[in-house]
mmCIF file of C-alpha atoms in Angstrom:
data_model
loop_
_atom_site.group_PDB
_atom_site.id
_atom_site.type_symbol
_atom_site.label_atom_id
_atom_site.label_comp_id
_atom_site.label_asym_id
_atom_site.label_seq_id
_atom_site.Cartn_x
_atom_site.Cartn_y
_atom_site.Cartn_z
ATOM 1 C CA MET A 165 -0.080 -0.165 -0.048
ATOM 2 C CA ALA A 166 2.882 2.400 0.991
ATOM 3 C CA SER A 167 4.686 1.640 -2.329
ATOM 4 C CA GLU A 168 1.431 2.192 -4.251
ATOM 5 C CA ARG A 169 0.982 5.649 -2.654
ATOM 6 C CA SER A 170 4.654 6.518 -3.182
ATOM 7 C CA GLY A 171 4.236 5.454 -6.806
ATOM 8 C CA ARG A 172 1.181 7.896 -7.188
ATOM 9 C CA VAL A 173 3.122 10.875 -5.510
ATOM 10 C CA ARG A 174 6.144 10.337 -7.675
ATOM 11 C CA GLY A 175 3.881 10.179 -10.683
ATOM 12 C CA ILE A 176 2.266 13.489 -9.700
ATOM 13 C CA VAL A 177 5.441 15.271 -8.956
ATOM 14 C CA GLU A 178 6.878 13.936 -12.431
ATOM 15 C CA THR A 179 3.673 15.177 -14.053
ATOM 16 C CA VAL A 180 4.127 18.634 -12.363
ATOM 17 C CA VAL A 181 7.768 19.071 -13.093
ATOM 18 C CA ARG A 182 7.541 18.301 -16.684
ATOM 19 C CA SER A 183 3.990 19.771 -17.635
ATOM 20 C CA VAL A 184 3.265 22.484 -15.345
ATOM 21 C CA LEU A 185 6.657 23.729 -14.240
ATOM 22 C CA PRO A 186 7.851 24.961 -17.663
ATOM 23 C CA VAL A 187 4.653 27.005 -17.874
ATOM 24 C CA VAL A 188 5.014 28.546 -14.539
ATOM 25 C CA LEU A 189 8.562 29.485 -15.252
ATOM 26 C CA ALA A 190 7.669 31.132 -18.623
ATOM 27 C CA LEU A 191 5.064 33.209 -17.110
ATOM 28 C CA ILE A 192 7.479 34.407 -14.449
ATOM 29 C CA ALA A 193 10.186 35.147 -16.872
ATOM 30 C CA GLY A 194 7.600 36.989 -18.853
ATOM 31 C CA GLY A 195 6.541 38.995 -15.853
ATOM 32 C CA ILE A 196 10.132 39.947 -15.396
ATOM 33 C CA ILE A 197 10.239 41.150 -19.045
ATOM 34 C CA LEU A 198 6.994 43.037 -18.545
ATOM 35 C CA ALA A 199 8.343 44.626 -15.215
ATOM 36 C CA ALA A 200 11.452 45.593 -17.410
ATOM 37 C CA LEU A 201 9.096 47.099 -20.065
ATOM 38 C CA GLY A 202 7.608 49.300 -17.486
ATOM 39 C CA LYS A 203 4.294 47.163 -17.329
ATOM 40 C CA ASN A 204 2.647 45.741 -14.179
ATOM 41 C CA PRO A 205 2.953 41.786 -15.007
ATOM 42 C CA PHE A 206 -0.156 41.317 -12.168
ATOM 43 C CA VAL A 207 -2.274 43.585 -14.161
ATOM 44 C CA PHE A 208 -1.391 42.342 -17.476
ATOM 45 C CA TYR A 209 -2.144 38.522 -16.414
ATOM 46 C CA GLY A 210 -5.119 39.606 -14.771
ATOM 47 C CA ALA A 211 -6.530 41.160 -17.902
ATOM 48 C CA ILE A 212 -5.566 37.871 -19.720
ATOM 49 C CA VAL A 213 -7.924 36.136 -17.442
ATOM 50 C CA GLU A 214 -10.762 38.659 -17.361
ATOM 51 C CA ASN A 215 -10.698 38.633 -21.319
ATOM 52 C CA GLY A 216 -10.132 35.208 -21.777
ATOM 53 C CA ILE A 217 -12.912 33.789 -19.552
ATOM 54 C CA GLY A 218 -14.763 36.634 -17.863
ATOM 55 C CA GLY A 219 -18.468 37.259 -18.793
ATOM 56 C CA THR A 220 -18.998 35.402 -22.004
ATOM 57 C CA ASN A 221 -15.449 35.566 -23.246
ATOM 58 C CA TRP A 222 -14.797 31.948 -22.323
ATOM 59 C CA GLU A 223 -17.104 31.344 -25.560
ATOM 60 C CA ASP A 224 -14.465 32.875 -27.602
ATOM 61 C CA SER A 225 -11.781 30.840 -25.999
ATOM 62 C CA LEU A 226 -13.718 27.712 -26.995
ATOM 63 C CA VAL A 227 -14.219 28.691 -30.582
ATOM 64 C CA MET A 228 -10.523 29.206 -30.797
ATOM 65 C CA MET A 229 -9.999 25.861 -29.428
ATOM 66 C CA ALA A 230 -11.586 24.159 -32.130
ATOM 67 C CA PRO A 231 -8.911 24.512 -34.790
ATOM 68 C CA LEU A 232 -6.048 24.737 -32.281
ATOM 69 C CA LEU A 233 -7.000 21.054 -30.973
ATOM 70 C CA LEU A 234 -7.512 19.567 -34.174
ATOM 71 C CA ILE A 235 -4.166 20.896 -35.219
ATOM 72 C CA ALA A 236 -2.487 19.698 -31.951
ATOM 73 C CA VAL A 237 -3.878 15.940 -32.644
ATOM 74 C CA GLY A 238 -2.453 16.133 -36.069
ATOM 75 C CA LEU A 239 0.825 17.196 -34.695
ATOM 76 C CA ILE A 240 0.912 14.410 -32.033
ATOM 77 C CA VAL A 241 0.129 11.747 -34.477
ATOM 78 C CA VAL A 242 3.232 12.558 -36.671
ATOM 79 C CA PHE A 243 5.465 13.321 -33.652
ATOM 80 C CA ARG A 244 4.902 10.184 -31.951
ATOM 81 C CA GLY A 245 6.345 8.577 -34.947
ATOM 82 C CA GLN A 246 9.611 10.644 -34.254
ATOM 83 C CA LEU A 247 8.845 12.686 -37.533
ATOM 84 C CA TRP A 248 8.261 16.449 -37.924
ATOM 85 C CA ASN A 249 5.586 18.173 -39.686
ATOM 86 C CA LEU A 250 6.585 21.878 -39.505
ATOM 87 C CA GLY A 251 4.253 22.700 -42.417
ATOM 88 C CA SER A 252 1.332 23.137 -40.739
ATOM 89 C CA ALA A 253 1.029 26.894 -41.680
ATOM 90 C CA GLY A 254 0.819 26.124 -45.399
ATOM 91 C CA GLN A 255 -1.364 23.042 -45.020
ATOM 92 C CA TYR A 256 -4.018 25.124 -42.987
ATOM 93 C CA LEU A 257 -3.853 28.117 -45.314
ATOM 94 C CA LEU A 258 -4.389 26.176 -48.519
ATOM 95 C CA ALA A 259 -7.305 24.083 -46.883
ATOM 96 C CA ALA A 260 -8.674 27.395 -45.733
ATOM 97 C CA VAL A 261 -8.397 28.877 -49.324
ATOM 98 C CA VAL A 262 -10.260 25.939 -50.745
ATOM 99 C CA VAL A 263 -12.850 25.854 -48.169
ATOM 100 C CA THR A 264 -13.673 29.612 -48.364
ATOM 101 C CA GLY A 265 -13.294 29.453 -52.229
ATOM 102 C CA ILE A 266 -16.025 26.763 -52.628
ATOM 103 C CA GLY A 267 -17.927 27.441 -49.467
ATOM 104 C CA PRO A 268 -20.460 30.047 -50.561
ATOM 105 C CA TRP A 269 -21.344 27.810 -53.697
ATOM 106 C CA ALA A 270 -21.388 24.719 -51.783
ATOM 107 C CA LEU A 271 -23.753 26.214 -49.044
ATOM 108 C CA LYS A 272 -26.020 27.683 -51.612
ATOM 109 C CA THR A 273 -26.380 24.628 -53.831
ATOM 110 C CA LEU A 274 -26.373 21.857 -51.485
ATOM 111 C CA PRO A 275 -28.243 20.992 -48.282
ATOM 112 C CA ALA A 276 -26.343 22.447 -45.253
ATOM 113 C CA ALA A 277 -25.391 19.186 -43.777
ATOM 114 C CA LEU A 278 -24.074 17.905 -46.901
ATOM 115 C CA ALA A 279 -22.382 21.019 -47.617
ATOM 116 C CA TYR A 280 -20.457 21.091 -44.303
ATOM 117 C CA LEU A 281 -19.187 17.599 -44.875
ATOM 118 C CA LEU A 282 -18.002 18.387 -48.407
ATOM 119 C CA LEU A 283 -16.097 21.247 -47.051
ATOM 120 C CA ALA A 284 -14.740 19.252 -44.118
ATOM 121 C CA VAL A 285 -13.530 16.778 -46.670
ATOM 122 C CA ALA A 286 -12.120 19.076 -48.818
ATOM 123 C CA GLY A 287 -10.239 20.870 -46.384
ATOM 124 C CA ALA A 288 -8.780 17.760 -45.041
ATOM 125 C CA ALA A 289 -7.834 16.310 -48.289
ATOM 126 C CA THR A 290 -6.255 19.499 -49.501
ATOM 127 C CA ALA A 291 -4.051 19.483 -46.442
ATOM 128 C CA ALA A 292 -3.079 15.882 -46.529
ATOM 129 C CA VAL A 293 -2.113 15.988 -50.333
ATOM 130 C CA TRP A 294 0.207 18.935 -49.342
ATOM 131 C CA THR A 295 2.232 16.461 -47.110
ATOM 132 C CA LEU A 296 2.722 14.049 -49.972
ATOM 133 C CA VAL A 297 5.822 15.610 -51.198
ATOM 134 C CA PRO A 298 7.883 15.690 -47.998
ATOM 135 C CA ALA A 299 6.491 12.336 -46.856
ATOM 136 C CA TRP A 300 7.421 10.698 -50.271
ATOM 137 C CA LEU A 301 10.990 12.280 -50.064
ATOM 138 C CA LYS A 302 11.500 11.121 -46.513
ATOM 139 C CA ALA A 303 10.129 7.550 -47.204
ATOM 140 C CA ARG A 304 12.107 7.159 -50.618
ATOM 141 C CA PHE A 305 15.342 8.914 -49.950
ATOM 142 C CA GLY A 306 15.483 9.795 -46.240
ATOM 143 C CA THR A 307 15.227 13.393 -46.930
ATOM 144 C CA ASN A 308 15.190 15.525 -43.756
ATOM 145 C CA GLU A 309 11.300 16.385 -43.174
ATOM 146 C CA ILE A 310 12.105 19.514 -41.350
ATOM 147 C CA ILE A 311 13.618 21.245 -44.056
ATOM 148 C CA THR A 312 10.946 19.843 -46.859
ATOM 149 C CA THR A 313 7.877 20.555 -44.525
ATOM 150 C CA LEU A 314 9.027 24.112 -44.121
ATOM 151 C CA VAL A 315 9.898 24.692 -47.753
ATOM 152 C CA MET A 316 6.464 23.280 -48.627
ATOM 153 C CA SER A 317 4.634 25.518 -46.015
ATOM 154 C CA THR A 318 6.330 28.638 -47.783
ATOM 155 C CA ILE A 319 5.154 27.358 -51.181
ATOM 156 C CA GLY A 320 1.722 26.815 -49.800
ATOM 157 C CA ALA A 321 1.457 30.184 -48.362
ATOM 158 C CA GLY A 322 2.365 31.774 -51.584
ATOM 159 C CA LEU A 323 -0.114 29.365 -53.612
ATOM 160 C CA THR A 324 -2.983 30.689 -50.947
ATOM 161 C CA ASN A 325 -2.250 34.127 -52.168
ATOM 162 C CA ILE A 326 -2.248 33.524 -55.662
ATOM 163 C CA LEU A 327 -5.435 31.498 -55.488
ATOM 164 C CA ILE A 328 -7.065 34.404 -53.258
ATOM 165 C CA GLU A 329 -6.150 37.080 -55.870
ATOM 166 C CA ASN A 330 -6.688 35.123 -59.025
ATOM 167 C CA VAL A 331 -9.018 32.526 -58.569
ATOM 168 C CA PHE A 332 -11.310 32.877 -55.401
ATOM 169 C CA GLN A 333 -11.209 36.715 -55.114
ATOM 170 C CA ASP A 334 -14.275 38.427 -54.095
ATOM 171 C CA PRO A 335 -15.508 40.476 -57.225
ATOM 172 C CA GLU A 336 -17.306 43.093 -55.065
ATOM 173 C CA LEU A 337 -14.183 44.115 -53.007
ATOM 174 C CA ASN A 338 -10.796 45.697 -54.014
ATOM 175 C CA THR A 339 -9.075 43.948 -50.938
ATOM 176 C CA PRO A 340 -7.562 40.580 -51.721
ATOM 177 C CA GLN A 341 -9.986 37.992 -50.124
ATOM 178 C CA THR A 342 -12.275 35.314 -50.928
ATOM 179 C CA SER A 343 -16.139 35.632 -50.937
ATOM 180 C CA GLU A 344 -17.711 35.461 -47.560
ATOM 181 C CA ILE A 345 -19.640 32.474 -46.256
ATOM 182 C CA PRO A 346 -22.949 34.325 -45.232
ATOM 183 C CA ILE A 347 -23.284 34.322 -41.216
ATOM 184 C CA ALA A 348 -26.582 32.411 -41.621
ATOM 185 C CA ASP A 349 -24.835 29.606 -43.458
ATOM 186 C CA MET A 350 -21.978 29.146 -40.995
ATOM 187 C CA LEU A 351 -21.673 26.198 -38.705
ATOM 188 C CA PRO A 352 -24.566 26.207 -36.000
ATOM 189 C CA PHE A 353 -23.926 26.694 -32.331
ATOM 190 C CA ILE A 354 -24.024 24.668 -29.355
ATOM 191 C CA PRO A 355 -27.591 25.426 -27.860
ATOM 192 C CA GLY A 356 -27.435 28.107 -25.347
ATOM 193 C CA THR A 357 -24.046 29.360 -26.476
ATOM 194 C CA GLN A 358 -22.239 31.353 -29.198
ATOM 195 C CA VAL A 359 -19.754 28.436 -29.696
ATOM 196 C CA HIS A 360 -19.892 26.635 -32.877
ATOM 197 C CA VAL A 361 -20.090 22.936 -33.314
ATOM 198 C CA GLY A 362 -16.635 22.688 -34.571
ATOM 199 C CA PHE A 363 -15.556 22.588 -30.784
ATOM 200 C CA VAL A 364 -17.498 19.219 -30.231
ATOM 201 C CA VAL A 365 -15.855 17.807 -33.629
ATOM 202 C CA ALA A 366 -12.722 18.669 -32.075
ATOM 203 C CA ILE A 367 -13.137 17.186 -28.754
ATOM 204 C CA VAL A 368 -14.529 13.915 -30.387
ATOM 205 C CA VAL A 369 -11.415 13.857 -32.578
ATOM 206 C CA ALA A 370 -9.257 14.163 -29.793
ATOM 207 C CA ILE A 371 -10.960 11.268 -27.887
ATOM 208 C CA VAL A 372 -11.211 9.056 -30.901
ATOM 209 C CA PHE A 373 -7.343 9.533 -31.525
ATOM 210 C CA GLN A 374 -6.629 8.731 -27.873
ATOM 211 C CA VAL A 375 -8.533 5.439 -28.258
ATOM 212 C CA ILE A 376 -6.784 4.577 -31.637
ATOM 213 C CA LEU A 377 -3.185 5.666 -30.261
ATOM 214 C CA SER A 378 -3.506 3.740 -26.960
ATOM 215 C CA ARG A 379 -6.079 0.715 -27.490
ATOM 216 C CA THR A 380 -5.591 -0.391 -31.184
ATOM 217 C CA SER A 381 -2.865 -2.249 -33.202
ATOM 218 C CA PHE A 382 -2.174 0.708 -35.200
ATOM 219 C CA GLY A 383 -1.266 2.838 -32.182
ATOM 220 C CA LEU A 384 1.042 -0.302 -31.044
ATOM 221 C CA ARG A 385 2.721 -0.294 -34.543
ATOM 222 C CA LEU A 386 2.931 3.651 -34.430
ATOM 223 C CA ASP A 387 4.793 3.313 -30.890
ATOM 224 C CA VAL A 388 7.145 0.772 -32.029
ATOM 225 C CA PHE A 389 7.876 2.752 -35.342
ATOM 226 C CA GLY A 390 8.575 5.617 -33.202
ATOM 227 C CA ALA A 391 10.800 3.717 -30.781
ATOM 228 C CA SER A 392 12.815 2.303 -33.430
ATOM 229 C CA PRO A 393 12.396 2.047 -37.214
ATOM 230 C CA LYS A 394 14.750 -1.000 -37.458
ATOM 231 C CA ALA A 395 12.865 -2.818 -35.185
ATOM 232 C CA ALA A 396 9.487 -2.103 -36.771
ATOM 233 C CA ARG A 397 10.815 -3.374 -39.944
ATOM 234 C CA HIS A 398 11.811 -6.967 -38.316
ATOM 235 C CA VAL A 399 8.202 -7.266 -37.103
ATOM 236 C CA GLY A 400 6.871 -6.470 -40.565
ATOM 237 C CA ILE A 401 5.842 -2.974 -40.153
ATOM 238 C CA SER A 402 6.716 -0.809 -43.540
ATOM 239 C CA SER A 403 8.575 2.165 -42.666
ATOM 240 C CA LYS A 404 7.761 3.982 -45.924
ATOM 241 C CA ARG A 405 4.065 3.402 -45.884
ATOM 242 C CA MET A 406 3.956 4.443 -42.057
ATOM 243 C CA ILE A 407 5.656 7.574 -42.996
ATOM 244 C CA VAL A 408 3.344 8.540 -45.660
ATOM 245 C CA LEU A 409 0.429 7.321 -43.370
ATOM 246 C CA LEU A 410 1.431 9.551 -40.632
ATOM 247 C CA PHE A 411 1.933 12.672 -42.792
ATOM 248 C CA VAL A 412 -1.298 12.232 -44.424
ATOM 249 C CA ILE A 413 -3.142 11.710 -41.067
ATOM 250 C CA SER A 414 -1.448 14.782 -39.602
ATOM 251 C CA GLY A 415 -2.218 16.803 -42.663
ATOM 252 C CA GLY A 416 -5.823 15.953 -42.814
ATOM 253 C CA LEU A 417 -6.436 16.738 -39.397
ATOM 254 C CA ILE A 418 -4.789 20.255 -39.758
ATOM 255 C CA GLY A 419 -6.984 20.788 -42.728
ATOM 256 C CA LEU A 420 -9.711 19.574 -40.844
ATOM 257 C CA GLY A 421 -9.135 22.224 -38.245
ATOM 258 C CA ALA A 422 -8.966 25.073 -41.096
ATOM 259 C CA ALA A 423 -12.266 23.917 -42.262
ATOM 260 C CA MET A 424 -13.713 24.229 -38.792
ATOM 261 C CA ASP A 425 -12.129 27.553 -38.338
ATOM 262 C CA MET A 426 -13.307 28.834 -41.898
ATOM 263 C CA MET A 427 -16.970 27.647 -41.444
ATOM 264 C CA GLY A 428 -17.427 28.334 -37.809
ATOM 265 C CA GLU A 429 -15.460 31.625 -37.292
ATOM 266 C CA TRP A 430 -13.991 33.440 -39.999
ATOM 267 C CA GLY A 431 -16.166 32.817 -43.149
ATOM 268 C CA TYR A 432 -13.435 34.226 -45.552
ATOM 269 C CA LEU A 433 -9.791 34.325 -46.114
ATOM 270 C CA ARG A 434 -7.457 37.436 -46.675
ATOM 271 C CA SER A 435 -4.312 37.480 -48.566
ATOM 272 C CA ASN A 436 -1.139 37.561 -46.340
ATOM 273 C CA TRP A 437 -3.054 36.314 -43.203
ATOM 274 C CA ASN A 438 -1.343 33.451 -41.229
ATOM 275 C CA PRO A 439 -2.304 32.746 -37.602
ATOM 276 C CA HIS A 440 0.423 30.285 -37.187
ATOM 277 C CA TYR A 441 -1.537 28.066 -35.031
ATOM 278 C CA GLY A 442 0.745 25.227 -35.615
ATOM 279 C CA ASP A 443 3.751 26.949 -34.223
ATOM 280 C CA ALA A 444 1.951 27.731 -31.136
ATOM 281 C CA MET A 445 0.856 24.163 -30.414
ATOM 282 C CA ILE A 446 4.214 22.620 -30.721
ATOM 283 C CA PRO A 447 5.448 23.177 -27.179
ATOM 284 C CA PHE A 448 1.975 22.185 -25.675
ATOM 285 C CA VAL A 449 1.661 18.756 -27.297
ATOM 286 C CA PHE A 450 4.916 17.850 -25.793
ATOM 287 C CA LEU A 451 3.693 19.039 -22.636
ATOM 288 C CA ALA A 452 0.774 16.692 -22.932
ATOM 289 C CA ARG A 453 3.148 13.769 -23.321
ATOM 290 C CA LEU A 454 1.913 13.283 -26.873
ATOM 291 C CA SER A 455 -1.454 12.509 -25.601
ATOM 292 C CA PRO A 456 -4.561 13.833 -27.612
ATOM 293 C CA VAL A 457 -6.851 13.960 -24.736
ATOM 294 C CA GLY A 458 -3.964 15.145 -22.355
ATOM 295 C CA SER A 459 -3.522 18.218 -24.860
ATOM 296 C CA ILE A 460 -7.045 19.419 -24.190
ATOM 297 C CA PRO A 461 -6.128 21.376 -21.045
ATOM 298 C CA PHE A 462 -2.737 22.929 -22.409
ATOM 299 C CA VAL A 463 -4.870 24.037 -25.756
ATOM 300 C CA ALA A 464 -7.370 25.445 -23.588
ATOM 301 C CA PHE A 465 -4.775 27.299 -21.594
ATOM 302 C CA TYR A 466 -3.307 28.658 -24.949
ATOM 303 C CA ALA A 467 -6.779 29.683 -26.224
ATOM 304 C CA VAL A 468 -7.563 31.702 -23.084
ATOM 305 C CA PHE A 469 -4.074 33.145 -23.160
ATOM 306 C CA ALA A 470 -4.068 34.220 -26.869
ATOM 307 C CA THR A 471 -7.810 35.397 -26.648
ATOM 308 C CA GLY A 472 -7.373 37.323 -23.478
ATOM 309 C CA GLY A 473 -3.736 38.396 -24.218
ATOM 310 C CA THR A 474 -4.504 40.153 -27.686
ATOM 311 C CA ILE A 475 -6.919 42.209 -25.750
ATOM 312 C CA ALA A 476 -4.855 42.853 -22.833
ATOM 313 C CA SER A 477 -1.849 43.795 -25.015
ATOM 314 C CA GLN A 478 -4.136 46.394 -26.676
ATOM 315 C CA GLN A 479 -5.193 47.648 -23.340
ATOM 316 C CA THR A 480 -1.694 47.923 -21.899
ATOM 317 C CA GLY A 481 -0.106 49.342 -25.122
ATOM 318 C CA LEU A 482 2.082 46.167 -25.488
ATOM 319 C CA SER A 483 2.782 44.344 -28.866
ATOM 320 C CA VAL A 484 0.842 41.229 -29.331
ATOM 321 C CA ASP A 485 3.988 39.639 -30.233
ATOM 322 C CA PHE A 486 4.917 39.408 -26.617
ATOM 323 C CA LEU A 487 2.451 36.324 -26.585
ATOM 324 C CA SER A 488 4.838 34.677 -28.802
ATOM 325 C CA VAL A 489 7.767 35.461 -26.661
ATOM 326 C CA ILE A 490 5.666 33.539 -23.708
ATOM 327 C CA VAL A 491 5.433 30.502 -26.256
ATOM 328 C CA ALA A 492 8.938 30.509 -26.999
ATOM 329 C CA LEU A 493 9.712 30.712 -23.273
ATOM 330 C CA ILE A 494 7.643 27.811 -22.587
ATOM 331 C CA LEU A 495 9.462 25.651 -25.133
ATOM 332 C CA ILE A 496 12.707 26.875 -23.646
ATOM 333 C CA PHE A 497 12.089 25.910 -20.015
ATOM 334 C CA MET A 498 10.314 22.773 -21.338
ATOM 335 C CA THR A 499 13.427 21.526 -22.956
ATOM 336 C CA ILE A 500 15.417 22.628 -19.975
ATOM 337 C CA THR A 501 13.128 20.776 -17.627
ATOM 338 C CA GLU A 502 13.243 17.851 -19.660
ATOM 339 C CA TYR A 503 17.128 17.786 -19.766
ATOM 340 C CA VAL A 504 17.560 18.175 -16.031
ATOM 341 C CA GLY A 505 14.654 15.862 -15.577
ATOM 342 C CA THR A 506 16.232 12.943 -17.496
ATOM 343 C CA LYS A 507 19.570 13.746 -15.858
ATOM 344 C CA ARG A 508 17.942 13.165 -12.462
ATOM 345 C CA ARG A 509 16.105 9.951 -13.577
ATOM 346 C CA LEU A 510 12.573 11.360 -13.402
ATOM 347 C CA GLY A 511 11.523 9.076 -16.199
ATOM 348 C CA GLN A 512 12.201 8.463 -19.986
ATOM 349 C CA SER A 513 12.448 11.378 -22.178
ATOM 350 C CA TYR A 514 9.379 12.185 -24.352
ATOM 351 C CA LEU A 515 10.966 14.665 -26.445
ATOM 352 C CA PRO A 516 12.563 14.057 -29.790
ATOM 353 C CA ASP A 517 16.353 14.061 -29.644
ATOM 354 C CA GLU A 518 16.467 17.193 -31.878
ATOM 355 C CA LEU A 519 14.751 19.158 -29.171
ATOM 356 C CA LYS A 520 16.794 17.688 -26.399
ATOM 357 C CA ASN A 521 20.103 18.510 -28.310
ATOM 358 C CA THR A 522 19.104 22.047 -28.514
ATOM 359 C CA VAL A 523 20.096 22.385 -24.629
ATOM 360 C CA ARG A 524 22.306 19.291 -24.215
ATOM 361 C CA ILE A 525 25.137 20.677 -26.019
ATOM 362 C CA PRO A 526 25.187 24.151 -24.500
ATOM 363 C CA PHE A 527 24.949 22.493 -21.013
ATOM 364 C CA ALA A 528 27.803 20.146 -21.806
ATOM 365 C CA ARG A 529 29.922 22.918 -22.770
ATOM 366 C CA LEU A 530 29.146 24.958 -19.766
ATOM 367 C CA ALA A 531 29.864 22.007 -17.495
ATOM 368 C CA SER A 532 33.444 21.400 -19.223
ATOM 369 C CA ARG A 533 34.166 24.984 -18.828
ATOM 370 C CA SER A 534 33.331 24.774 -15.086
ATOM 371 C CA ALA A 535 35.537 21.650 -14.693
ATOM 372 C CA ALA A 536 38.349 23.528 -16.470
#
């Protein structure tokens, strides 16, 4: 009994250290930066909470969670295979321009339910197809997917602008943007709220993929492949097929997130707009230990932080770029915490080698200098 309790306590401590502490440290460091800029950190953080969940503001945060959670699950799937999909921005934008480009026609021509399904599939398929080039290059030639996904993301963003200005441009406007999906035709709200049903879709997808990754043979094969591609080949798992499949699933979920965002929140897409949702989600999916359901509270935290932080920044005369600084600090402290935690045997590392090496090398150099 005592050993069981001790194990539970140790598990709680490990969870706090690896998941909560980096966020706390980032907020503290952010507070110090705010103070250095002459801003009151307590007032700023208080304004974030008030504008993120106060009154009916919590509804805005839940609306933002819909695309964020779907993108997070998409990243989790590919990251669990020890692969990097850093092209989420281009995949999101291409899916968004397709959805908003054909959305007004689809919703005017087809029954609403069929139109929503068509647009969701179109968004998911567009983003999934955009991952095929880096997936094929990785599977066929072992090309570094970090480079290829970033390149494809840049191309995707440029292609999005071309499609907006030359194919889907709203003829009634001079501003380069797609035609708007009428407000009356956008996704319906959850009864009694101003939160569209895309939020429910995101929660269901997270739960479904939690089951798939933890209780199915596919999840087991994915874990084996992520642990060792060589071992996976020995047990009959095709590395090439797994790579392509993981990228397609990842892109499809990112595209689905774009579809929910366009059909439920924005209704149109403007040239040169890029929310960079995927970049913001990277540290949080690792804090969640690459668990779809575990990522829900972290995505909720960021949604509140981004929703309330945008307004708080305007109120305090601070650039909204400060929010990106906090996300970067979370990533830094997460990596440092993981490095220290692994050294102190708090458990097996859950970060990819590329991320751990960002602090391992500087720490090793520092240690050698101290010894000298």
